[in-house]
DNA sequence: CTTGACCCTGACGTCGCGTCAGGGGCGAGT
DNA sequence: ACTCGCCCCTGACGCGACGTCAGGGTCAAG
C-alpha cells in the first residue's frame, strides 16, 4: 500500500505519514523504484499502535520509545492502553457529572465555589504515567510478573492453555445439546470458569468486561464463526451464559 | 488574586495565563500599581469555561469567539459542553470495547483486519461541530428555540417556574410526612413530574441523568441543605424517589 | 536594608503537523 | 507518442499553544 491508501484507511493525512517517517517513528518497510513509500501489514499494525498512544496524549517521541522497547510485546501495549482508556472514561464521567451538577445548581439558584469547579481539572498528564505505573505495578509486582509470563509462555504452556479452552468450549457445547438453559447455574458455572481462565492465562477480566465479550460473541461474525464451528447455536449460548454470569457476579 | 494563585487553583501554569492575556482570551479585570495582574471571580468563571472548551479540543481562538458571542449565555455553554462530553464518553467506550475485542481476539488466535482496527479512529474533530450543530439543531429548531427561551425568560416566567418547583417540593415533603415510602408509586410520580419540569424549563434531562442528580442531592451538602431546609430527611427522600423513578423509566 | 519568593515583559525554542512550491511517475484516453 | 489528471516525492516555511530562559522590578519578613 502507498501513502494515500494508508492515510485514507487510518484517517490521517499523507503529511502525517511523511512526518512519522522522517522522525523515524514509522518508516514504511519498502520503497518502489520511483521512491514511493510501500507500507506492509506490519507497518499498519504499528501505525495503529501509534495512533492509539497518540490519542491517549503521549508525545510522539515517547510513543516511539514505548513501541521500540524490546521487552514490550503487543499484549503489554494492549493492557496499558486498556488501563489508560478506562482512566479516561472515569475522568470524562466525572466531568459530565460536574457539568450536570452545575446545570442543576444554576436552575436551583445555587452557586458553586471556584475551588469546587476547578477540582475537575486535576492531574491527567500522560507523562505522570511512568512514575505512576512503577509505583502501582511495583507494589503488586507478583501479579505483574505472573502476567508478564504471558510473553514467556512455552510451547507446553500454550498446549495446556489451548486444551483448557477447548475443554470449556466442549462443556458449553455439551450443556447446549443437553438442553440446559443458558442462564442456568450449570451454564453460568462454565462461564465463570471461562472468565477465570482468561484471568489466569491472559489478562485481567472483571465480570463487566466479560459481559462485554459475551455481547461481542454474537455481534462479531469472527467470534460467532469460532463458536458456530463447534456447534450451531453455541455462540448465542455462550454469549447468554457469560452475560448471565456477569450479572450473577454483580457486574 | 494574582497569577500564581489563580494558576495553582486552576491547575495551569503562569505562562498559560500570560498567554491567554496576550491573545486577549482572558485578560484580568485589573492591575495593581506595579503592574501585577489581578483576577476577579468573574475572571475565574471565564477561565473555567476556557479550560473546559480547551479540554474538549477547541482551538483557543474558537473558544474566544464562543465565549464572546453575545447571544451565548452560560446555559448555552453548559448544554454544549454536556453534549460534547457525552459524545466523548461514547467514543471512549467504543475504543475501550475495541481494545477488549483485540485482547480477546489475540487470546483466541483470531486476527482482525486492518479496516476493523482503524474504524475506531473515525471523525471526531471539534471543528466539525460548527456544521454539525447547525444541521442538527437547524432541523429541530422548534426545540432549539423553545430552549433558547430560557435566556429570555421574563420575570413572570421565573415566578411561575419557582412556583412549580416549590409545588413539587411541597408535595415531596407532604409524602414524606405522610409516611409514604420513597420508592412508592406516589413518590415516583412526583419525581417524574420533577424531571418533566426540568425538561420543560431548563435542560434536557433523561432518566439516567435524573438519577445522577438524585445521587447528588445527598452527596453534596449544598443541595442537601436546600432540601433539608424544607423538611428534615427530605434530601434523602427526594434522592431515593428520583432514583427509583429513573429505574422505573428504564434508565 | 537585604533576602527570597513572586511578578513583569520580551524573545526564542518546541512539537505536531498544515500548507505551499517545484518537480517526477503513471495509467487512460486521443 | 502525447497529454491530461491524479498521485507521489522532497524541501521549507508557518502556526498554535505554550515552555523556557534572560533581565529586571516588587513586596513582606526578618
Coordinates of C-alpha atoms (C1' of nucleotides) in Angstrom, one line a residue:
Chain A
X1 CA 0.0 0.0 0.0
X2 CA 1.2 3.5 -0.7
X3 CA 0.7 6.6 1.4
X4 CA -2.6 7.8 0.1
X5 CA -4.3 4.5 0.7
X6 CA -2.9 4.1 4.2
X7 CA -3.8 7.7 5.0
X8 CA -7.4 7.1 3.9
X9 CA -7.6 3.8 5.8
X10 CA -6.2 5.2 9.0
X11 CA -7.9 8.6 8.8
X12 CA -4.8 10.6 8.9
X13 CA -3.2 12.9 6.3
X14 CA -0.4 12.0 4.0
X15 CA 1.7 14.7 5.6
X16 CA 1.3 12.9 8.9
X17 CA 2.8 9.8 7.5
X18 CA 5.6 11.7 6.0
X19 CA 6.3 13.2 9.3
X20 CA 6.3 9.9 11.1
X21 CA 8.7 8.6 8.5
X22 CA 11.1 11.5 8.9
X23 CA 11.2 11.4 12.7
X24 CA 11.7 7.6 12.5
X25 CA 8.5 6.7 14.3
X26 CA 7.0 4.8 11.4
X27 CA 9.1 4.2 8.4
X28 CA 7.5 2.1 5.6
X29 CA 9.2 -1.2 5.2
X30 CA 9.8 -0.6 1.5
X31 CA 10.1 1.8 -1.4
X32 CA 9.3 1.3 -5.1
X33 CA 11.9 2.1 -7.7
X34 CA 10.4 5.6 -8.1
X35 CA 10.7 6.2 -4.4
X36 CA 7.1 5.6 -3.4
X37 CA 6.6 4.5 0.2
X38 CA 5.3 1.0 0.5
X39 CA 3.5 0.1 3.7
X40 CA 3.3 -3.6 4.8
X41 CA 0.6 -5.0 7.1
X42 CA 3.1 -4.9 9.9
X43 CA 3.5 -1.2 9.3
X44 CA -0.2 -0.8 9.6
X45 CA -0.1 -2.6 12.9
X46 CA 2.5 -0.3 14.1
X47 CA 0.6 2.7 12.8
X48 CA -2.5 1.5 14.7
X49 CA -0.5 1.4 18.0
X50 CA 1.0 4.8 17.3
X51 CA -2.4 6.4 16.7
X52 CA -3.8 4.8 19.9
X53 CA -1.0 6.1 22.0
X54 CA -1.2 9.5 20.3
X55 CA -4.9 9.6 21.0
X56 CA -4.1 8.9 24.6
X57 CA -1.9 12.0 24.7
X58 CA 1.6 10.6 24.5
X59 CA 4.2 12.8 22.7
X60 CA 5.4 11.0 19.6
X61 CA 8.9 10.6 20.9
X62 CA 7.6 8.6 23.9
X63 CA 5.4 6.6 21.6
X64 CA 8.5 5.6 19.8
X65 CA 10.4 4.5 22.9
X66 CA 7.3 2.6 24.1
X67 CA 6.9 0.7 20.8
X68 CA 10.6 0.1 20.4
X69 CA 11.1 -1.2 23.9
X70 CA 12.4 -4.8 23.4
X71 CA 10.5 -6.2 26.4
X72 CA 7.1 -4.8 25.3
X73 CA 5.1 -7.3 23.3
X74 CA 1.7 -6.4 21.9
X75 CA -0.1 -7.7 24.9
X76 CA 1.7 -5.2 27.2
X77 CA 0.6 -2.4 25.0
X78 CA -3.0 -3.6 24.9
X79 CA -3.1 -3.9 28.7
X80 CA -1.6 -0.4 29.1
X81 CA -4.0 1.1 26.5
X82 CA -6.9 -0.6 28.2
X83 CA -6.0 0.8 31.5
X84 CA -5.4 4.3 30.2
X85 CA -8.7 4.3 28.3
X86 CA -10.5 3.3 31.4
X87 CA -8.9 6.1 33.3
X88 CA -10.0 8.5 30.7
X89 CA -13.5 7.1 30.8
X90 CA -13.6 7.7 34.5
X91 CA -12.3 11.2 34.2
X92 CA -14.9 12.0 31.5
X93 CA -17.7 10.7 33.7
X94 CA -16.5 12.9 36.5
X95 CA -16.6 15.9 34.2
X96 CA -20.0 15.0 32.9
X97 CA -21.2 14.8 36.4
X98 CA -19.6 18.1 37.2
X99 CA -21.4 19.8 34.3
X100 CA -24.7 18.3 35.3
X101 CA -24.2 19.5 38.8
X102 CA -23.6 23.0 37.6
X103 CA -26.7 22.9 35.4
X104 CA -28.8 21.8 38.3
X105 CA -27.2 24.3 40.6
X106 CA -28.0 27.1 38.2
X107 CA -31.6 26.1 37.9
X108 CA -31.9 26.0 41.6
X109 CA -30.2 29.3 42.1
X110 CA -27.3 27.8 44.0
X111 CA -23.8 28.9 43.0
X112 CA -20.7 26.8 43.4
X113 CA -17.3 27.9 44.7
X114 CA -14.4 28.3 42.4
X115 CA -12.4 25.5 44.2
X116 CA -15.3 23.1 43.6
X117 CA -15.5 23.9 39.9
X118 CA -11.8 23.7 39.2
X119 CA -11.2 20.5 41.1
X120 CA -12.2 18.6 38.0
X121 CA -9.1 19.7 36.3
X122 CA -6.8 17.6 38.5
X123 CA -3.8 15.9 37.1
X124 CA -4.1 13.8 34.0
X125 CA -0.7 14.1 32.3
X126 CA 0.2 11.0 30.4
X127 CA 3.8 11.8 31.4
X128 CA 3.0 11.1 35.0
X129 CA 2.1 7.6 33.9
X130 CA 5.8 6.5 34.1
X131 CA 6.1 7.1 37.7
X132 CA 2.6 6.0 38.4
X133 CA 2.9 2.7 36.7
X134 CA 6.1 1.8 38.5
X135 CA 4.5 2.6 41.8
X136 CA 1.3 0.8 41.2
X137 CA 2.7 -2.2 39.5
X138 CA 5.8 -2.1 41.6
X139 CA 3.7 -2.9 44.7
X140 CA 1.8 -5.7 43.1
X141 CA 4.8 -6.9 41.1
X142 CA 4.0 -10.5 42.0
X143 CA 0.9 -10.0 39.9
X144 CA 2.8 -8.1 37.3
X145 CA 5.4 -10.8 36.9
X146 CA 2.8 -13.5 36.8
X147 CA 1.2 -11.6 34.0
X148 CA 4.4 -10.9 32.2
X149 CA 5.0 -14.6 31.9
X150 CA 2.4 -14.4 29.1
X151 CA 5.2 -13.3 26.8
X152 CA 7.3 -16.2 28.0
X153 CA 4.8 -19.0 27.6
X154 CA 6.5 -22.1 26.4
X155 CA 5.0 -24.4 23.8
X156 CA 3.9 -26.7 26.5
X157 CA 2.1 -23.8 28.2
X158 CA 0.3 -23.0 25.0
X159 CA -0.8 -26.6 24.5
X160 CA -2.2 -26.7 28.1
X161 CA -3.9 -23.3 27.6
X162 CA -5.5 -24.4 24.3
X163 CA -6.6 -27.6 26.0
X164 CA -8.2 -25.7 28.8
X165 CA -10.0 -23.5 26.4
X166 CA -11.2 -26.4 24.3
X167 CA -12.4 -28.2 27.5
X168 CA -14.6 -25.2 28.5
X169 CA -15.9 -24.9 25.0
X170 CA -16.8 -28.6 24.9
X171 CA -18.6 -28.4 28.1
X172 CA -20.6 -25.4 26.8
X173 CA -21.5 -27.4 23.8
X174 CA -22.5 -30.4 25.9
X175 CA -24.7 -28.2 28.1
X176 CA -26.3 -26.8 24.9
X177 CA -27.1 -30.2 23.4
X178 CA -28.4 -31.4 26.8
X179 CA -30.9 -28.7 26.5
X180 CA -29.7 -26.9 29.7
X181 CA -30.8 -23.2 29.6
X182 CA -28.0 -20.8 29.0
X183 CA -28.9 -18.8 32.1
X184 CA -29.0 -21.9 34.4
X185 CA -26.5 -22.4 37.2
X186 CA -24.6 -25.1 35.3
X187 CA -24.1 -22.8 32.2
X188 CA -23.1 -19.9 34.4
X189 CA -20.6 -22.0 36.2
X190 CA -18.9 -22.9 33.0
X191 CA -19.0 -19.2 32.0
X192 CA -17.3 -18.3 35.3
X193 CA -14.7 -20.9 34.6
X194 CA -14.2 -19.3 31.2
X195 CA -13.6 -16.0 32.9
X196 CA -11.2 -17.4 35.4
X197 CA -9.3 -18.9 32.5
X198 CA -8.9 -15.6 30.8
X199 CA -7.8 -14.1 34.2
X200 CA -5.2 -16.8 34.7
X201 CA -3.8 -17.1 31.3
X202 CA -4.2 -13.8 29.5
X203 CA -5.4 -10.6 31.1
X204 CA -7.4 -9.2 33.9
X205 CA -11.1 -9.7 33.1
X206 CA -13.6 -8.4 35.6
X207 CA -17.3 -9.5 35.2
X208 CA -18.3 -6.3 33.5
X209 CA -15.7 -6.8 30.8
X210 CA -16.6 -10.4 30.5
X211 CA -20.2 -9.4 29.8
X212 CA -18.8 -7.1 27.0
X213 CA -17.0 -10.0 25.5
X214 CA -20.2 -12.0 25.7
X215 CA -22.0 -9.5 23.6
X216 CA -19.2 -9.4 21.1
X217 CA -19.5 -13.2 20.6
X218 CA -22.8 -12.7 18.8
X219 CA -22.2 -9.2 17.4
X220 CA -18.9 -10.0 15.6
X221 CA -19.0 -12.6 12.9
X222 CA -15.4 -13.6 13.5
X223 CA -16.1 -14.8 17.0
X224 CA -19.5 -16.1 16.1
X225 CA -17.9 -18.3 13.5
X226 CA -15.4 -19.6 16.0
X227 CA -18.2 -20.9 18.2
X228 CA -20.6 -21.9 15.5
X229 CA -17.9 -24.1 14.1
X230 CA -18.1 -26.2 17.2
X231 CA -21.8 -26.4 17.4
X232 CA -24.7 -24.5 15.8
X233 CA -26.2 -22.0 18.3
X234 CA -23.2 -22.1 20.5
X235 CA -22.2 -18.5 20.0
X236 CA -25.6 -17.3 21.2
X237 CA -25.5 -19.8 24.0
X238 CA -22.1 -18.8 25.3
X239 CA -23.0 -15.2 25.0
X240 CA -26.1 -15.6 27.1
X241 CA -24.4 -17.7 29.7
X242 CA -21.5 -15.3 30.0
X243 CA -23.7 -12.3 30.4
X244 CA -26.0 -14.0 32.9
X245 CA -22.9 -15.0 34.9
X246 CA -21.7 -11.4 34.9
X247 CA -25.0 -10.3 36.3
X248 CA -24.8 -13.0 38.9
X249 CA -21.2 -11.9 39.8
X250 CA -22.6 -8.4 40.4
X251 CA -21.5 -6.6 37.3
Chain B
X1 CA -6.0 37.2 43.1
X2 CA -2.7 37.4 41.3
X3 CA -1.4 35.0 38.6
X4 CA 0.3 32.5 40.8
X5 CA -2.7 31.8 43.0
X6 CA -5.0 31.5 40.0
X7 CA -2.6 29.2 38.3
X8 CA -2.4 27.0 41.3
X9 CA -6.1 26.9 41.7
X10 CA -6.9 26.1 38.1
X11 CA -4.0 23.7 37.6
X12 CA -2.3 25.6 34.8
X13 CA 1.0 27.4 34.6
X14 CA 1.5 31.1 35.0
X15 CA 2.8 31.2 31.4
X16 CA -0.5 29.9 30.2
X17 CA -2.3 32.8 31.9
X18 CA 0.2 35.2 30.4
X19 CA -0.5 33.7 27.0
X20 CA -4.3 34.0 27.4
X21 CA -3.9 37.6 28.4
X22 CA -1.8 38.4 25.4
X23 CA -4.1 36.8 22.9
X24 CA -7.0 38.5 24.5
X25 CA -8.7 35.3 25.5
X26 CA -8.7 36.1 29.2
X27 CA -7.4 39.4 30.4
X28 CA -7.5 40.0 34.1
X29 CA -10.0 42.7 35.0
X30 CA -7.4 44.7 36.9
X31 CA -3.8 45.5 37.5
X32 CA -2.0 46.8 40.6
X33 CA 0.1 49.9 40.5
X34 CA 3.1 47.7 40.0
X35 CA 1.5 46.0 37.0
X36 CA 0.6 42.8 38.7
X37 CA -2.4 41.0 37.1
X38 CA -5.5 40.9 39.4
X39 CA -8.1 38.3 38.6
X40 CA -11.7 38.7 39.8
X41 CA -14.2 35.9 40.4
X42 CA -15.7 36.7 37.1
X43 CA -12.3 36.1 35.5
X44 CA -12.2 32.7 37.2
X45 CA -15.6 31.9 35.8
X46 CA -14.3 32.7 32.4
X47 CA -11.1 30.7 32.9
X48 CA -13.2 27.7 33.9
X49 CA -15.2 27.9 30.7
X50 CA -11.9 28.4 28.7
X51 CA -10.4 25.3 30.3
X52 CA -13.5 23.2 29.6
X53 CA -13.6 24.1 26.0
X54 CA -9.8 23.6 25.7
X55 CA -10.1 20.2 27.2
X56 CA -12.8 19.4 24.6
X57 CA -10.3 20.2 21.9
X58 CA -11.3 23.6 20.7
X59 CA -8.6 25.9 19.4
X60 CA -8.2 28.9 21.7
X61 CA -9.4 31.3 19.0
X62 CA -12.6 29.5 18.7
X63 CA -13.0 29.4 22.4
X64 CA -12.8 33.1 22.4
X65 CA -15.5 33.6 19.7
X66 CA -17.7 31.1 21.5
X67 CA -17.4 32.9 24.8
X68 CA -17.7 36.4 23.4
X69 CA -20.7 35.6 21.3
X70 CA -23.4 38.0 22.6
X71 CA -26.2 35.5 22.3
X72 CA -24.5 32.8 24.3
X73 CA -25.4 32.9 28.0
X74 CA -23.8 30.4 30.4
X75 CA -26.6 27.9 30.0
X76 CA -25.9 27.6 26.3
X77 CA -22.3 26.7 27.1
X78 CA -23.2 24.2 29.7
X79 CA -25.6 22.4 27.4
X80 CA -23.0 22.4 24.6
X81 CA -20.3 21.1 27.0
X82 CA -22.6 18.5 28.2
X83 CA -23.3 17.3 24.8
X84 CA -19.7 17.2 23.8
X85 CA -18.7 15.4 26.9
X86 CA -21.3 12.8 26.3
X87 CA -20.0 12.3 22.8
X88 CA -16.6 11.9 24.1
X89 CA -17.8 9.4 26.7
X90 CA -19.4 7.4 23.9
X91 CA -16.3 7.5 21.8
X92 CA -14.1 6.3 24.6
X93 CA -16.4 3.5 25.4
X94 CA -16.2 2.4 21.8
X95 CA -12.4 2.5 22.0
X96 CA -12.4 0.5 25.2
X97 CA -14.6 -2.1 23.6
X98 CA -12.2 -2.2 20.6
X99 CA -9.2 -2.8 22.8
X100 CA -11.0 -5.5 24.7
X101 CA -12.1 -7.1 21.5
X102 CA -8.5 -7.2 20.3
X103 CA -7.2 -8.7 23.6
X104 CA -9.8 -11.4 23.3
X105 CA -9.1 -12.0 19.6
X106 CA -5.4 -12.4 20.4
X107 CA -6.0 -14.9 23.1
X108 CA -8.3 -16.9 20.8
X109 CA -5.9 -16.8 18.0
X110 CA -8.1 -14.7 15.8
X111 CA -6.6 -11.8 13.9
X112 CA -8.6 -8.7 12.9
X113 CA -8.5 -7.0 9.6
X114 CA -6.8 -3.6 9.4
X115 CA -10.1 -1.9 8.3
X116 CA -11.7 -3.2 11.5
X117 CA -9.0 -1.9 13.7
X118 CA -8.8 1.5 12.2
X119 CA -12.5 2.2 12.1
X120 CA -12.3 3.4 15.7
X121 CA -10.4 6.5 14.5
X122 CA -13.4 7.9 12.7
X123 CA -14.1 11.6 12.7
X124 CA -14.0 13.5 16.0
X125 CA -12.9 17.0 15.1
X126 CA -14.3 19.7 17.3
X127 CA -14.2 21.8 14.1
X128 CA -16.9 19.8 12.5
X129 CA -19.0 20.8 15.4
X130 CA -20.0 24.1 13.7
X131 CA -21.5 22.5 10.7
X132 CA -22.9 19.6 12.7
X133 CA -24.6 21.8 15.2
X134 CA -26.3 23.9 12.6
X135 CA -27.6 20.9 10.8
X136 CA -28.7 19.0 13.9
X137 CA -30.2 22.0 15.7
X138 CA -31.4 23.5 12.4
X139 CA -33.7 20.6 11.9
X140 CA -35.1 20.6 15.4
X141 CA -35.1 24.3 15.7
X142 CA -38.5 24.3 17.2
X143 CA -36.9 22.6 20.1
X144 CA -33.9 24.8 19.9
X145 CA -35.9 27.9 20.0
X146 CA -38.1 26.6 22.8
X147 CA -34.9 26.0 24.7
X148 CA -33.3 29.3 23.9
X149 CA -36.3 31.0 25.5
X150 CA -34.6 30.1 28.7
X151 CA -32.3 33.1 28.2
X152 CA -35.4 35.2 27.5
X153 CA -37.5 34.2 30.5
X154 CA -39.4 37.1 31.8
X155 CA -39.9 37.9 35.4
X156 CA -43.3 36.4 35.3
X157 CA -41.9 33.2 33.8
X158 CA -39.4 33.0 36.6
X159 CA -42.1 33.5 39.2
X160 CA -44.2 30.7 37.6
X161 CA -41.2 28.3 37.4
X162 CA -40.2 29.0 41.0
X163 CA -43.8 28.3 42.0
X164 CA -43.8 25.0 40.0
X165 CA -40.6 24.0 41.8
X166 CA -41.9 24.9 45.2
X167 CA -45.1 22.9 44.5
X168 CA -43.2 19.7 43.7
X169 CA -41.0 20.1 46.7
X170 CA -44.1 20.7 48.9
X171 CA -45.7 17.6 47.6
X172 CA -42.5 15.6 48.2
X173 CA -42.5 17.0 51.8
X174 CA -46.2 16.0 52.2
X175 CA -45.5 12.5 51.0
X176 CA -42.6 12.2 53.4
X177 CA -44.6 13.4 56.5
X178 CA -47.5 11.1 55.4
X179 CA -45.0 8.2 55.8
X180 CA -45.3 7.2 52.1
X181 CA -42.2 5.2 51.1
X182 CA -39.8 7.0 48.8
X183 CA -39.9 4.2 46.3
X184 CA -43.7 4.1 46.2
X185 CA -45.7 5.0 43.1
X186 CA -46.9 8.2 44.6
X187 CA -43.3 9.4 45.3
X188 CA -42.1 8.2 42.0
X189 CA -44.8 10.1 40.2
X190 CA -43.8 13.3 41.9
X191 CA -40.2 12.5 40.9
X192 CA -41.2 12.1 37.3
X193 CA -43.0 15.4 37.5
X194 CA -39.8 16.9 38.8
X195 CA -37.9 15.6 35.9
X196 CA -40.5 16.9 33.4
X197 CA -40.3 20.2 35.0
X198 CA -36.5 20.3 34.4
X199 CA -37.1 19.2 30.9
X200 CA -39.6 21.9 30.2
X201 CA -38.0 24.8 31.9
X202 CA -34.2 24.2 31.9
X203 CA -32.5 21.5 30.1
X204 CA -32.9 18.1 28.6
X205 CA -32.9 15.6 31.4
X206 CA -33.2 11.9 30.5
X207 CA -33.9 9.5 33.4
X208 CA -30.3 8.4 33.7
X209 CA -29.2 12.0 34.2
X210 CA -32.0 12.5 36.6
X211 CA -30.7 9.5 38.7
X212 CA -27.3 11.2 38.8
X213 CA -28.9 14.4 40.1
X214 CA -30.7 12.3 42.7
X215 CA -27.4 10.9 44.0
X216 CA -26.0 14.4 44.1
X217 CA -28.8 15.6 46.3
X218 CA -27.4 13.5 49.2
X219 CA -23.8 13.6 48.3
X220 CA -23.4 17.4 48.0
X221 CA -24.1 19.4 51.1
X222 CA -25.2 22.4 49.1
X223 CA -28.2 20.5 47.6
X224 CA -28.8 18.6 50.8
X225 CA -29.1 21.9 52.6
X226 CA -31.6 23.1 50.1
X227 CA -33.9 20.2 50.8
X228 CA -33.3 19.8 54.5
X229 CA -34.3 23.4 54.9
X230 CA -37.8 22.4 53.8
X231 CA -38.1 19.3 55.9
X232 CA -35.6 17.1 57.7
X233 CA -34.9 13.9 55.8
X234 CA -36.3 15.4 52.5
X235 CA -32.9 15.3 50.7
X236 CA -32.6 11.6 51.2
X237 CA -36.3 11.1 50.4
X238 CA -36.2 13.0 47.1
X239 CA -32.9 11.3 46.2
X240 CA -34.4 7.8 46.7
X241 CA -37.6 8.7 44.9
X242 CA -35.8 10.2 41.9
X243 CA -33.5 7.2 41.6
X244 CA -36.4 4.7 41.9
X245 CA -38.3 6.6 39.2
X246 CA -35.3 6.6 36.9
X247 CA -35.1 2.8 37.3
X248 CA -38.9 2.6 36.6
X249 CA -38.4 4.7 33.5
X250 CA -35.9 2.3 32.3
X251 CA -32.6 4.1 32.9
Chain C
dC1 C1' 18.1 47.0 54.0
dT2 C1' 18.8 42.7 52.4
dT3 C1' 16.9 38.2 51.2
dG4 C1' 13.8 35.2 48.8
dA5 C1' 9.7 34.4 46.8
dC6 C1' 6.8 36.4 43.4
dC7 C1' 5.8 39.4 39.4
dC8 C1' 6.8 41.7 34.8
dT9 C1' 8.0 41.8 29.6
dG10 C1' 10.4 40.3 25.6
dA11 C1' 12.2 36.7 22.8
dC12 C1' 13.5 32.4 21.2
dG13 C1' 12.5 27.1 21.2
dT14 C1' 9.5 23.0 20.6
dC15 C1' 6.0 19.7 18.9
dG16 C1' 3.0 18.1 15.5
dC17 C1' 1.8 18.8 12.0
dG18 C1' -0.6 22.3 7.7
dT19 C1' 0.5 24.3 3.6
dC20 C1' 2.6 25.7 -0.4
dA21 C1' 6.4 25.2 -4.1
dG22 C1' 8.7 22.8 -7.5
dG23 C1' 9.2 18.5 -9.8
dG24 C1' 8.7 13.5 -11.2
dG25 C1' 5.7 8.9 -12.0
dC26 C1' 1.7 6.6 -14.1
dG27 C1' -2.5 4.7 -16.2
dA28 C1' -6.3 6.3 -19.5
dG29 C1' -7.7 8.3 -23.5
dT30 C1' -6.7 10.5 -28.1
Chain D
dA1 C1' 3.6 9.4 -28.8
dC2 C1' 1.5 12.7 -26.2
dT3 C1' -1.0 14.8 -22.8
dC4 C1' -4.3 15.0 -19.0
dG5 C1' -5.2 14.3 -14.3
dC6 C1' -4.1 12.3 -10.3
dC7 C1' -0.8 10.6 -7.1
dC8 C1' 3.9 10.6 -5.3
dC9 C1' 8.4 12.9 -3.8
dT10 C1' 11.4 16.4 -1.1
dG11 C1' 12.4 20.8 1.0
dA12 C1' 10.9 24.7 3.5
dC13 C1' 8.2 27.9 5.9
dG14 C1' 4.1 28.7 9.1
dC15 C1' 1.3 28.1 13.1
dG16 C1' -0.9 27.1 17.6
dA17 C1' -0.1 26.7 22.4
dC18 C1' 2.6 27.1 25.1
dG19 C1' 7.9 26.0 27.7
dT20 C1' 11.9 28.2 28.9
dC21 C1' 15.4 31.3 29.7
dA22 C1' 17.1 36.3 30.3
dG23 C1' 17.0 40.6 32.6
dG24 C1' 14.8 43.3 35.8
dG25 C1' 11.1 45.3 39.2
dT26 C1' 8.1 44.3 43.8
dC27 C1' 6.9 43.1 48.3
dA28 C1' 6.6 41.2 53.0
dA29 C1' 9.7 39.3 56.6
dG30 C1' 13.5 39.4 59.4

